[in-house]
mmCIF file with all atom_site columns, C-alpha atoms in Angstrom:
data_model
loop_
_atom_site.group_PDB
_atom_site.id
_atom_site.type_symbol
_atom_site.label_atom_id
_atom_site.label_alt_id
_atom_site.label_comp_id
_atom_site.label_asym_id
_atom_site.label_entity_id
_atom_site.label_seq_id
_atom_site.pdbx_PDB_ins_code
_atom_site.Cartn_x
_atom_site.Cartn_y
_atom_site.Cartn_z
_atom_site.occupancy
_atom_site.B_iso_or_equiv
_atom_site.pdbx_formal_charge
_atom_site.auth_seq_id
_atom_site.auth_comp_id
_atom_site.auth_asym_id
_atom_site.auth_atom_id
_atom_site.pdbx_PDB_model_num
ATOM 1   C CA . UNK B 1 1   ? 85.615 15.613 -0.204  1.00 81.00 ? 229 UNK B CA 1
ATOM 2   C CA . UNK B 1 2   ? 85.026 18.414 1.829   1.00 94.00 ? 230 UNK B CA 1
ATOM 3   C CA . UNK B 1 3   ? 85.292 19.250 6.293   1.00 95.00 ? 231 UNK B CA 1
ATOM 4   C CA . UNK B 1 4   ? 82.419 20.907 7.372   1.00 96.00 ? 232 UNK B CA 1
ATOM 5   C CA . UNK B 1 5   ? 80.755 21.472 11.008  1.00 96.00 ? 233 UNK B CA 1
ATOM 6   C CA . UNK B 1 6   ? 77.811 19.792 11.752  1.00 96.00 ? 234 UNK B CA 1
ATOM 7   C CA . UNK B 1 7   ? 74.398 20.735 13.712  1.00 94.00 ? 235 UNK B CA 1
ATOM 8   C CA . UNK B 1 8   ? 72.048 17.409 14.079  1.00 92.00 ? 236 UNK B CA 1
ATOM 9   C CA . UNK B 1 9   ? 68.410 18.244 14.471  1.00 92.00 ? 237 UNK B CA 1
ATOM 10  C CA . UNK B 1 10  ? 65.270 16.348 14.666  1.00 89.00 ? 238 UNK B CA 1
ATOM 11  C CA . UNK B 1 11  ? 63.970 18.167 12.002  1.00 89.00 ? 239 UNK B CA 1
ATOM 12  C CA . UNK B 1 12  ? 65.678 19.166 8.564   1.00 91.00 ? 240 UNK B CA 1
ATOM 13  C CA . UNK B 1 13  ? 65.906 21.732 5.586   1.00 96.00 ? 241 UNK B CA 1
ATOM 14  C CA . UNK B 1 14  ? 66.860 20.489 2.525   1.00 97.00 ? 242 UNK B CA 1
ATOM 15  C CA . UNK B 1 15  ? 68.701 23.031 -0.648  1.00 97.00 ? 243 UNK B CA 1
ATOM 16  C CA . UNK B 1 16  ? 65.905 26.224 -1.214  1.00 96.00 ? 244 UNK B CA 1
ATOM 17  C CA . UNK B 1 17  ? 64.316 25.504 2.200   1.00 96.00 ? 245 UNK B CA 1
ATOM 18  C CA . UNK B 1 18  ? 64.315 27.708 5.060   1.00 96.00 ? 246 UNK B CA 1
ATOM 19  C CA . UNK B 1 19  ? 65.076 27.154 8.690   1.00 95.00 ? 247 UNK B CA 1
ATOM 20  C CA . UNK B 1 20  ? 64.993 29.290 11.832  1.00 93.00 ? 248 UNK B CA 1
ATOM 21  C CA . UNK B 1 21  ? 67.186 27.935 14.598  1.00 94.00 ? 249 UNK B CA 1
ATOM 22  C CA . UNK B 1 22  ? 67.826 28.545 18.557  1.00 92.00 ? 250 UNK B CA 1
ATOM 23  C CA . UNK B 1 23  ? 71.142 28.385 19.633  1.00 91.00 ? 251 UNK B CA 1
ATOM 24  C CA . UNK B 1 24  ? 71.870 28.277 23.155  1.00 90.00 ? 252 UNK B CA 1
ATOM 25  C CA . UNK B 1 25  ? 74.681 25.489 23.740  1.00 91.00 ? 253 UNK B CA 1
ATOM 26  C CA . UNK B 1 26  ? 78.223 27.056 23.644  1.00 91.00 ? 254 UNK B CA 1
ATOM 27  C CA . UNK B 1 27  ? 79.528 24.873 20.990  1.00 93.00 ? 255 UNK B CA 1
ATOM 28  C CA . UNK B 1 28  ? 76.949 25.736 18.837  1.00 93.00 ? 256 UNK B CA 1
ATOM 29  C CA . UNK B 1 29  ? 77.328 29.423 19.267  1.00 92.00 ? 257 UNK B CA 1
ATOM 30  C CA . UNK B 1 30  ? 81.191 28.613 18.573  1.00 93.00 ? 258 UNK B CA 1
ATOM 31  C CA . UNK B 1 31  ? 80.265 27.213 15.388  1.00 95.00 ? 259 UNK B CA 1
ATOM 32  C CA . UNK B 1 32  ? 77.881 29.956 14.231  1.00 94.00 ? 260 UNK B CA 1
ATOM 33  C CA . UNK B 1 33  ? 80.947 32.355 15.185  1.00 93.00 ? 261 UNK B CA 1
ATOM 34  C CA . UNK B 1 34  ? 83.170 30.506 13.345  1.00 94.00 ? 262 UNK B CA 1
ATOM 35  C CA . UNK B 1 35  ? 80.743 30.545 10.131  1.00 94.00 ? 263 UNK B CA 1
ATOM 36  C CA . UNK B 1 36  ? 80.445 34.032 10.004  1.00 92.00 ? 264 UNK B CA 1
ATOM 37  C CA . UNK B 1 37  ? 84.025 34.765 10.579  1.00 94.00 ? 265 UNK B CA 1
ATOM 38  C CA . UNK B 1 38  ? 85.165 32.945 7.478   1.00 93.00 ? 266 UNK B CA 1
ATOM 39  C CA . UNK B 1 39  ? 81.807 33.616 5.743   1.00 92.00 ? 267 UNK B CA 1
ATOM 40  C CA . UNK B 1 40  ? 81.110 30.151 5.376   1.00 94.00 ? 268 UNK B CA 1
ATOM 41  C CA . UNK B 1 41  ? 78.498 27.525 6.152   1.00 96.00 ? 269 UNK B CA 1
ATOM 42  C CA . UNK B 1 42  ? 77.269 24.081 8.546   1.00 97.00 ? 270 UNK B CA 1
ATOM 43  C CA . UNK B 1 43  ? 76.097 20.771 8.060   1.00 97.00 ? 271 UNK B CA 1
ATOM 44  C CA . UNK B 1 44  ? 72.124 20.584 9.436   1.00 96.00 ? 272 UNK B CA 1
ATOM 45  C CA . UNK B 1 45  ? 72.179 16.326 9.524   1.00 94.00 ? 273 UNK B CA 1
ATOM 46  C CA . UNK B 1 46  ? 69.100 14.303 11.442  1.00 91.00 ? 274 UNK B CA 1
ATOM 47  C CA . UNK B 1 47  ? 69.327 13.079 14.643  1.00 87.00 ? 275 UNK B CA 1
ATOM 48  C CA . UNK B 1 48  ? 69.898 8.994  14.007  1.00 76.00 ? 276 UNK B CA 1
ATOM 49  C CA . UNK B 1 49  ? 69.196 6.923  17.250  1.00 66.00 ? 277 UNK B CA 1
ATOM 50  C CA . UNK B 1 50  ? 70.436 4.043  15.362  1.00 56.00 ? 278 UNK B CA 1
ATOM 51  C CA . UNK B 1 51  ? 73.541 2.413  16.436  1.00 48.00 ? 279 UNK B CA 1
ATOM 52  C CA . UNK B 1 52  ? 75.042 2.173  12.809  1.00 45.00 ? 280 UNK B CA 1
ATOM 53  C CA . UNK B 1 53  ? 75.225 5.957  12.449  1.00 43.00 ? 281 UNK B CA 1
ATOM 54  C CA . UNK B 1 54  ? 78.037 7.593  12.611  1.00 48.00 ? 282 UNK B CA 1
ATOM 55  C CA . UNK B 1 55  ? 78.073 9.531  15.864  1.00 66.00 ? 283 UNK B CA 1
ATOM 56  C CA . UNK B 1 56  ? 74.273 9.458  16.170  1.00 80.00 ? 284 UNK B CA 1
ATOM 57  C CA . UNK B 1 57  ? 73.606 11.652 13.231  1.00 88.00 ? 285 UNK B CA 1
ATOM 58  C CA . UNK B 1 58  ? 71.694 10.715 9.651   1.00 90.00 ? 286 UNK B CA 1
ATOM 59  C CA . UNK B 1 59  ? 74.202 9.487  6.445   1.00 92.00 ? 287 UNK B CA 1
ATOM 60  C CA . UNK B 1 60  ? 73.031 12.417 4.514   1.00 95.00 ? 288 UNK B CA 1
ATOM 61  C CA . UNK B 1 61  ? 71.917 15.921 5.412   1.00 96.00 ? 289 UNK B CA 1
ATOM 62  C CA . UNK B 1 62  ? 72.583 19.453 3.667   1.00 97.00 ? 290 UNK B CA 1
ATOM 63  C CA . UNK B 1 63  ? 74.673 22.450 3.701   1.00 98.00 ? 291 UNK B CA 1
ATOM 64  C CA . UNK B 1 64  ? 72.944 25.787 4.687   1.00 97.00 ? 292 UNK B CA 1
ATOM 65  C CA . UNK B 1 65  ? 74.107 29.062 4.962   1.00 97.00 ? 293 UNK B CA 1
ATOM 66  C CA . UNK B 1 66  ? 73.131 31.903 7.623   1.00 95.00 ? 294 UNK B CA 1
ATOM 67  C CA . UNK B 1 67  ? 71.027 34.280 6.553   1.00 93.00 ? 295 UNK B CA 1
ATOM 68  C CA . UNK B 1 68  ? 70.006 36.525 9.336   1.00 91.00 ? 296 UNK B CA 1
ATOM 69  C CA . UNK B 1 69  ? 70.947 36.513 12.698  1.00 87.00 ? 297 UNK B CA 1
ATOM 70  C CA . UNK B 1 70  ? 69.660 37.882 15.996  1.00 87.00 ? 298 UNK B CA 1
ATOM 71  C CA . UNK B 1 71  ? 69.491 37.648 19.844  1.00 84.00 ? 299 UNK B CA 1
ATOM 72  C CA . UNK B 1 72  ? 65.998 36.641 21.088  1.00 84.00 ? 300 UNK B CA 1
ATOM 73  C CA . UNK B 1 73  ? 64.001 38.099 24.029  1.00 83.00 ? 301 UNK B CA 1
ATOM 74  C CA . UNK B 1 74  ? 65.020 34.798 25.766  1.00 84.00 ? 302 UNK B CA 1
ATOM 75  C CA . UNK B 1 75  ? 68.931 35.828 25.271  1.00 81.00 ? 303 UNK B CA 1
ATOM 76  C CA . UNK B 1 76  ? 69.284 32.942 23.188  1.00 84.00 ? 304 UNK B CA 1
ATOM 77  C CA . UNK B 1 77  ? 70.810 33.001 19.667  1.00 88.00 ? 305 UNK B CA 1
ATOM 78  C CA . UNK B 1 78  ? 68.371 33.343 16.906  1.00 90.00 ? 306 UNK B CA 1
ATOM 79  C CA . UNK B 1 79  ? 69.596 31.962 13.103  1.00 94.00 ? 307 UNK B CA 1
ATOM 80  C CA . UNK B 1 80  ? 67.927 31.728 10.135  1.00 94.00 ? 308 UNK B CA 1
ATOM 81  C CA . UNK B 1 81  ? 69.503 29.285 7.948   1.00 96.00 ? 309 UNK B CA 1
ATOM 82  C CA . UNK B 1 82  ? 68.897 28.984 3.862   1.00 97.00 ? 310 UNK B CA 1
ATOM 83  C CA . UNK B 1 83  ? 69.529 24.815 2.817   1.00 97.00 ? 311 UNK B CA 1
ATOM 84  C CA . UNK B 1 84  ? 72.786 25.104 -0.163  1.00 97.00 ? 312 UNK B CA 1
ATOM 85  C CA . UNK B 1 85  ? 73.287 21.676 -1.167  1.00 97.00 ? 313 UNK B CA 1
ATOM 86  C CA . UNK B 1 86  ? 72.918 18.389 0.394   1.00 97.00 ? 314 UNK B CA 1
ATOM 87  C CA . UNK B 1 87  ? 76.145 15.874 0.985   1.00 97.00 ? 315 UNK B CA 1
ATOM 88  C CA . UNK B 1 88  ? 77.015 12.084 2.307   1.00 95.00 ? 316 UNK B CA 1
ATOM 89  C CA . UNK B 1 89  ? 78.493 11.910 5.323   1.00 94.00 ? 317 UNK B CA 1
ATOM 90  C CA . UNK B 1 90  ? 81.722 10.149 4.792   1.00 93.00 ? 318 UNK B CA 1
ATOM 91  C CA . UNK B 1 91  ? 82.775 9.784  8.499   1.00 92.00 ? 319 UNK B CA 1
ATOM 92  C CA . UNK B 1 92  ? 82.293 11.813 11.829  1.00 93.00 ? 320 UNK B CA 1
ATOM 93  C CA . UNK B 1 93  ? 84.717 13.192 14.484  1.00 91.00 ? 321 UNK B CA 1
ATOM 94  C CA . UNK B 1 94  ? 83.884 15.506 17.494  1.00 90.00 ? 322 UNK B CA 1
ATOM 95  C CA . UNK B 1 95  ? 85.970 18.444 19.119  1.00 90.00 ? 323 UNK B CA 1
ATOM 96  C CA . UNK B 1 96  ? 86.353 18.350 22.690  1.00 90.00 ? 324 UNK B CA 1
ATOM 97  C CA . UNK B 1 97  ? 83.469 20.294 23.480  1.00 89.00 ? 325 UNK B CA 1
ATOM 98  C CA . UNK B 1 98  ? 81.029 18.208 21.770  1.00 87.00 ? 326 UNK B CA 1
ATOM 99  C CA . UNK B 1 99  ? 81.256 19.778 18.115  1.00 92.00 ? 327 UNK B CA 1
ATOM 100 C CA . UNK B 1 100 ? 80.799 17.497 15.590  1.00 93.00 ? 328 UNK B CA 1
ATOM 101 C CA . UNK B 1 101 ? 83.187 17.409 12.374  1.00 94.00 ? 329 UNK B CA 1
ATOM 102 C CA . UNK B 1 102 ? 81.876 15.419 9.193   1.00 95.00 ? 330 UNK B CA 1
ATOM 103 C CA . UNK B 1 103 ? 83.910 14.372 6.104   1.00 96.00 ? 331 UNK B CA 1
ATOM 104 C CA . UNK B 1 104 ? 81.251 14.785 3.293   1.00 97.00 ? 332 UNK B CA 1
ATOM 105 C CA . UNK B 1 105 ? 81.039 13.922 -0.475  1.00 96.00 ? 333 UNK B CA 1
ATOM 106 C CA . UNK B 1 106 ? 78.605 16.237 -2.199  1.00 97.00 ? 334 UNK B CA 1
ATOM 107 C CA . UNK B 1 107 ? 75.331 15.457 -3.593  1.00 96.00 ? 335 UNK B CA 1
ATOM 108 C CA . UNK B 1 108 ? 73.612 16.930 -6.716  1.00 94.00 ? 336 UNK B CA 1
ATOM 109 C CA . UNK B 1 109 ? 69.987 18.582 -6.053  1.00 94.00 ? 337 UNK B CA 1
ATOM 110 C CA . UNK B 1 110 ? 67.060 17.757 -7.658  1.00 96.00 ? 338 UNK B CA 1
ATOM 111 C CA . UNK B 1 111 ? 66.377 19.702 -11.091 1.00 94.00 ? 339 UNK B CA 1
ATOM 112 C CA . UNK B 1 112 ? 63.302 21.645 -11.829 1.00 94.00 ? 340 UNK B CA 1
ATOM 113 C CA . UNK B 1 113 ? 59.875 19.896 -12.818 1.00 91.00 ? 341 UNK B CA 1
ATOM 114 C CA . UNK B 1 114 ? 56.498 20.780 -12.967 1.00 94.00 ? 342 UNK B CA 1
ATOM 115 C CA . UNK B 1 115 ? 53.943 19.185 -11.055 1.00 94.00 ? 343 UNK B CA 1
ATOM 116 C CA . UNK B 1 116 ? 51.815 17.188 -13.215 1.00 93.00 ? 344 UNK B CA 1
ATOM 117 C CA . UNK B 1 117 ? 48.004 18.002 -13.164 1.00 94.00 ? 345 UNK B CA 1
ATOM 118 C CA . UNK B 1 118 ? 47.517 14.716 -11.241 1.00 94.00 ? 346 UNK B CA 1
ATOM 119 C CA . UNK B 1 119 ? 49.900 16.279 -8.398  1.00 95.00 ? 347 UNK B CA 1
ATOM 120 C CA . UNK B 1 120 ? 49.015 19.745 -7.969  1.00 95.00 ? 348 UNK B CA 1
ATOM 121 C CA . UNK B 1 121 ? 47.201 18.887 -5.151  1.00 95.00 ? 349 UNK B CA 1
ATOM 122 C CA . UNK B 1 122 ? 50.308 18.505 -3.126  1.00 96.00 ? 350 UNK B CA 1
ATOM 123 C CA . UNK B 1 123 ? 51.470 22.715 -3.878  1.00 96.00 ? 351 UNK B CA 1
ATOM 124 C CA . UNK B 1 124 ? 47.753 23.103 -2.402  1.00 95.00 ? 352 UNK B CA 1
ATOM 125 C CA . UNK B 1 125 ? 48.420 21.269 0.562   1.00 94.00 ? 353 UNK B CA 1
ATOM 126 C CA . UNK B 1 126 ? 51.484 22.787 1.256   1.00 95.00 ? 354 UNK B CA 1
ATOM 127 C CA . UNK B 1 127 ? 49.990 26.330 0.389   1.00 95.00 ? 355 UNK B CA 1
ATOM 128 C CA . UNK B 1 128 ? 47.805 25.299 3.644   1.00 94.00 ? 356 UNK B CA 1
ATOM 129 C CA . UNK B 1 129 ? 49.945 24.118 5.789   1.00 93.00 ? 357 UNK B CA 1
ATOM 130 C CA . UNK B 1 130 ? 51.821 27.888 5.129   1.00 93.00 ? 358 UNK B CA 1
ATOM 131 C CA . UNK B 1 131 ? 48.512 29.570 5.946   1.00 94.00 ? 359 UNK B CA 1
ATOM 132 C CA . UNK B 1 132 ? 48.184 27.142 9.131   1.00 93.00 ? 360 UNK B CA 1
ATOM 133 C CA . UNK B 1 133 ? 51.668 27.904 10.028  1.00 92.00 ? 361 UNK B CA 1
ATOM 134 C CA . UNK B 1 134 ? 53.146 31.298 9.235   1.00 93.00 ? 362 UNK B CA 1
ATOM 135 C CA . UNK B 1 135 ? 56.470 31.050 11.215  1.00 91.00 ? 363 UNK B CA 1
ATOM 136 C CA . UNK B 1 136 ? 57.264 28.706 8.039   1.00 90.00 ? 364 UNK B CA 1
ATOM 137 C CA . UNK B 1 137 ? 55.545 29.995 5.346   1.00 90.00 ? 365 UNK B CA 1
ATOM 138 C CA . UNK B 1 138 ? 56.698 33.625 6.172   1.00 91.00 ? 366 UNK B CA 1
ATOM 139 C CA . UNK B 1 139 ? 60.447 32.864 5.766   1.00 91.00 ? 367 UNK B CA 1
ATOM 140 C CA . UNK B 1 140 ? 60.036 32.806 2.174   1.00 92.00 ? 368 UNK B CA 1
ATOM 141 C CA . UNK B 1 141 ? 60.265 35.541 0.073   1.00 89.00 ? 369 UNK B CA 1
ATOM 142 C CA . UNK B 1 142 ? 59.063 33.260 -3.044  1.00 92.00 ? 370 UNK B CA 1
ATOM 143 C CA . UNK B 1 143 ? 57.104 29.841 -2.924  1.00 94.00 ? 371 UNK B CA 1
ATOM 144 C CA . UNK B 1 144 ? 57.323 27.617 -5.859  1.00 96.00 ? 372 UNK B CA 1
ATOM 145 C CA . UNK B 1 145 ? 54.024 25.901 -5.750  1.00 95.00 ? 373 UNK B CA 1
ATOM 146 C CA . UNK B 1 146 ? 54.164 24.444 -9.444  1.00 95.00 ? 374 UNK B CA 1
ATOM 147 C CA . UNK B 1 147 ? 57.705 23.360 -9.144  1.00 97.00 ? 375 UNK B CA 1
ATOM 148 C CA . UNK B 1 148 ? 57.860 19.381 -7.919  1.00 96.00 ? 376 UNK B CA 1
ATOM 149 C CA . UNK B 1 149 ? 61.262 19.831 -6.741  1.00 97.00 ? 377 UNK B CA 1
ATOM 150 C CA . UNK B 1 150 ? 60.690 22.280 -4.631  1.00 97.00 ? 378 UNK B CA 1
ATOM 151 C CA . UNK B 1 151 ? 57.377 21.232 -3.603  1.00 97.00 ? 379 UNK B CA 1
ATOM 152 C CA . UNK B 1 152 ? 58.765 17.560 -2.573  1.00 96.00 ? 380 UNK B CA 1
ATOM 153 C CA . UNK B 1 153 ? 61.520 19.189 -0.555  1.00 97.00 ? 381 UNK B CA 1
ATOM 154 C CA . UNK B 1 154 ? 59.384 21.717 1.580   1.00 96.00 ? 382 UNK B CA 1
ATOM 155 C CA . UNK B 1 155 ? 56.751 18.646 2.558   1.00 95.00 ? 383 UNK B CA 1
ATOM 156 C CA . UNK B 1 156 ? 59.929 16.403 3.688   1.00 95.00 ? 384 UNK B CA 1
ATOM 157 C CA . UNK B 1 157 ? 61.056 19.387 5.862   1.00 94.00 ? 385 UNK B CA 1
ATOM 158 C CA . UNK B 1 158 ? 58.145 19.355 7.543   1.00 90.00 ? 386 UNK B CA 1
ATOM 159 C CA . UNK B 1 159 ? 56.734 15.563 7.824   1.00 90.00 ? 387 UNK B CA 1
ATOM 160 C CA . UNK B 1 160 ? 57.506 13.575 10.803  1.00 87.00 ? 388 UNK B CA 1
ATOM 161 C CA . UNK B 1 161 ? 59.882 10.718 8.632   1.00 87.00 ? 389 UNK B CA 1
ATOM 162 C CA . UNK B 1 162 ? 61.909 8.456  10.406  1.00 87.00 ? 390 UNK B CA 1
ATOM 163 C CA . UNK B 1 163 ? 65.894 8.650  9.455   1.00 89.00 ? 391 UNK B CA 1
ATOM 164 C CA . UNK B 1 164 ? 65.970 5.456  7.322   1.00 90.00 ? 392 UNK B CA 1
ATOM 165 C CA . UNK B 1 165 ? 63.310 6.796  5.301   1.00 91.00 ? 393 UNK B CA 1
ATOM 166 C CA . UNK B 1 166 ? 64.367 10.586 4.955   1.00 93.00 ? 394 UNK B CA 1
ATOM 167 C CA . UNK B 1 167 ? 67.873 9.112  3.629   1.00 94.00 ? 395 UNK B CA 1
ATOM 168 C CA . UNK B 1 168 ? 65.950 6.509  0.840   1.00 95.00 ? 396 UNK B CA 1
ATOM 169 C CA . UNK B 1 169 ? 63.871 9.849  -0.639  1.00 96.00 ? 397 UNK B CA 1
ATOM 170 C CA . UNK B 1 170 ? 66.815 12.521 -0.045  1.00 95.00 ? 398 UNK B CA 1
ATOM 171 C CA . UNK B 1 171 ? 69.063 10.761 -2.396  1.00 95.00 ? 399 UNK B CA 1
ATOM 172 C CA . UNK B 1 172 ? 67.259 9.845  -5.271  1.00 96.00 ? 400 UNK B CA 1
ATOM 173 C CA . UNK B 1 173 ? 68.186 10.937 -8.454  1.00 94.00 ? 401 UNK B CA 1
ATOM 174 C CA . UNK B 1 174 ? 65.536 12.920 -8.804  1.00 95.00 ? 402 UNK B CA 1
ATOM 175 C CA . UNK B 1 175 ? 62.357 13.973 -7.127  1.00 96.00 ? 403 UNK B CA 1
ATOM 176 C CA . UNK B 1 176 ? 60.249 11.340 -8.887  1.00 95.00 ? 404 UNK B CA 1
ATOM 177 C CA . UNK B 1 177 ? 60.257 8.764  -6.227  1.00 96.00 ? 405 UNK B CA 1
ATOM 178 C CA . UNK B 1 178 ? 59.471 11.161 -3.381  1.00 96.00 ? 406 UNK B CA 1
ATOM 179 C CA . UNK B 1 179 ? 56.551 12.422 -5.180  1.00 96.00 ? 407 UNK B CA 1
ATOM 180 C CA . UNK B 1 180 ? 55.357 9.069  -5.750  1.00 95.00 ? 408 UNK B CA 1
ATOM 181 C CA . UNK B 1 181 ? 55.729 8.448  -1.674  1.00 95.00 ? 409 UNK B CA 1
ATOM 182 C CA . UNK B 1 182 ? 53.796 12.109 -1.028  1.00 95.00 ? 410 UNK B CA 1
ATOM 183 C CA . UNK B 1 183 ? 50.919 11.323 -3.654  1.00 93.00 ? 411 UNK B CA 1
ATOM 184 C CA . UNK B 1 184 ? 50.374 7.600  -1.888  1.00 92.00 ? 412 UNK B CA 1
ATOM 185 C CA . UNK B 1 185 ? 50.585 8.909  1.092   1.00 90.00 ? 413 UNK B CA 1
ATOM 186 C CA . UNK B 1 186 ? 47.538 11.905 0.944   1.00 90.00 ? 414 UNK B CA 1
ATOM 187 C CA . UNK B 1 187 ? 45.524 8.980  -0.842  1.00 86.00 ? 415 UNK B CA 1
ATOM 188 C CA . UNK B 1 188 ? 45.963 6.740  1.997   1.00 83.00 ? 416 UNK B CA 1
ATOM 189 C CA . UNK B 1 189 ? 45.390 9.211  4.264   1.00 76.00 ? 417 UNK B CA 1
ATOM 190 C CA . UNK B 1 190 ? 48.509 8.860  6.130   1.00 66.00 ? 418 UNK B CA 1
ATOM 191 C CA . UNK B 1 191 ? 49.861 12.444 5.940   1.00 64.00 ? 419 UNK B CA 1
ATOM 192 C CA . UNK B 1 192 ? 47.258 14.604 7.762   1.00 58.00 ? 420 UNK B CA 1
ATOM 193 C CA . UNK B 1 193 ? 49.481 17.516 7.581   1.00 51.00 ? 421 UNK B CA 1
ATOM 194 C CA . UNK B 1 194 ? 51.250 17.357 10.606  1.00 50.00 ? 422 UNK B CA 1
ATOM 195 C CA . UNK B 1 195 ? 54.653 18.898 10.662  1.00 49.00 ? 423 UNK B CA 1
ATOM 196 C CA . UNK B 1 196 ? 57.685 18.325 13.082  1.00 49.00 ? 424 UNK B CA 1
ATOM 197 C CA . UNK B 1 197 ? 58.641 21.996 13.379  1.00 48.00 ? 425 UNK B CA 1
#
């Protein structure tokens, strides 16, 4: 079990993914202080408006790291984050400024697969959803288009899921079912590659 800070979003980065944030509220910028004095890392959960959840935020969500900081023209904090490994949350207490402290259990990441031929379609997609939207597709230094893993976890960041469901794919065993969900879902015609960021 393991203490770390925690930053609930509405959207998500999952373990290889990339994420540029804004940080503006004081007990954020504490916490990105406080990661880069210690060299350490935060918590990037889902916002949960379900009244089960601990303290509003999703059961599961992932460790990142900062990568690259800066101030933006607005004067607000700019952060790019890289996604480490993803964790349970356990339970969920907050400083008195708002900061939110999880208790997590660590969660192992998907291994490596290649798409099958039936799937490649989906590293397409995503290849033009990157095109369509730079400021996410120009974070990454290397795209993994044939690898399912990491082909899964870069449509998740981006589709609009609801909490429940984000938690059911997120920790599977393996990538398997999620692909399954992504494959159905093109067919059907329900993803029309929309993206939350």
């Amino acid at each position: 079990m393991s203490r770390i800070m925690l930053f609930p979003l509405r959207s998500v980065v999952l373990p290889e993914g990339k994420m540029r944030l804004r940080i503006f509220e004081p007990r954020y910028k504490r916490m990105v202080s406080e990661c880069l004095k210690s060299e350490t890392g935060f918590g990037v959960c889902l916002i949960s408006g379900e009244s089960g959840a601990p303290k509003n935020v999703s059961s599961v969500g992932t460790f990142v790291s900062i990568v690259d900081f800066e101030t933006l023209d607005d004067g607000m904090l700019g952060v790019t984050v890289s996604g480490i490994k993803k964790f349970n949350v356990l339970d969920v207490d907050a400083d008195n400024d708002g900061l939110r402290f999880a208790n997590v259990d660590w969660l192992e990441g998907w291994s490596t697969a290649e798409l099958s031929d039936e799937n490649q379609f989906l590293g397409e997609r995503l290849q033009d959803v990157y095109k369509k939207f730079p400021q996410i597709g120009d974070l990454y230094l290397h795209k993994f288009f044939d690898d399912a893993s990491w082909v899964c976890q870069r449509w998740l960041e981006v589709l609009p899921l609801d909490c429940h469901h984000f938690e059911h794919l997120v920790t599977q065993s393996d990538c398997t079912v999620a692909i399954d969900f992504l494959a159905e879902a093109f067919k059907s015609g329900d993803i029309r590659e929309e993206t939350r960021h």
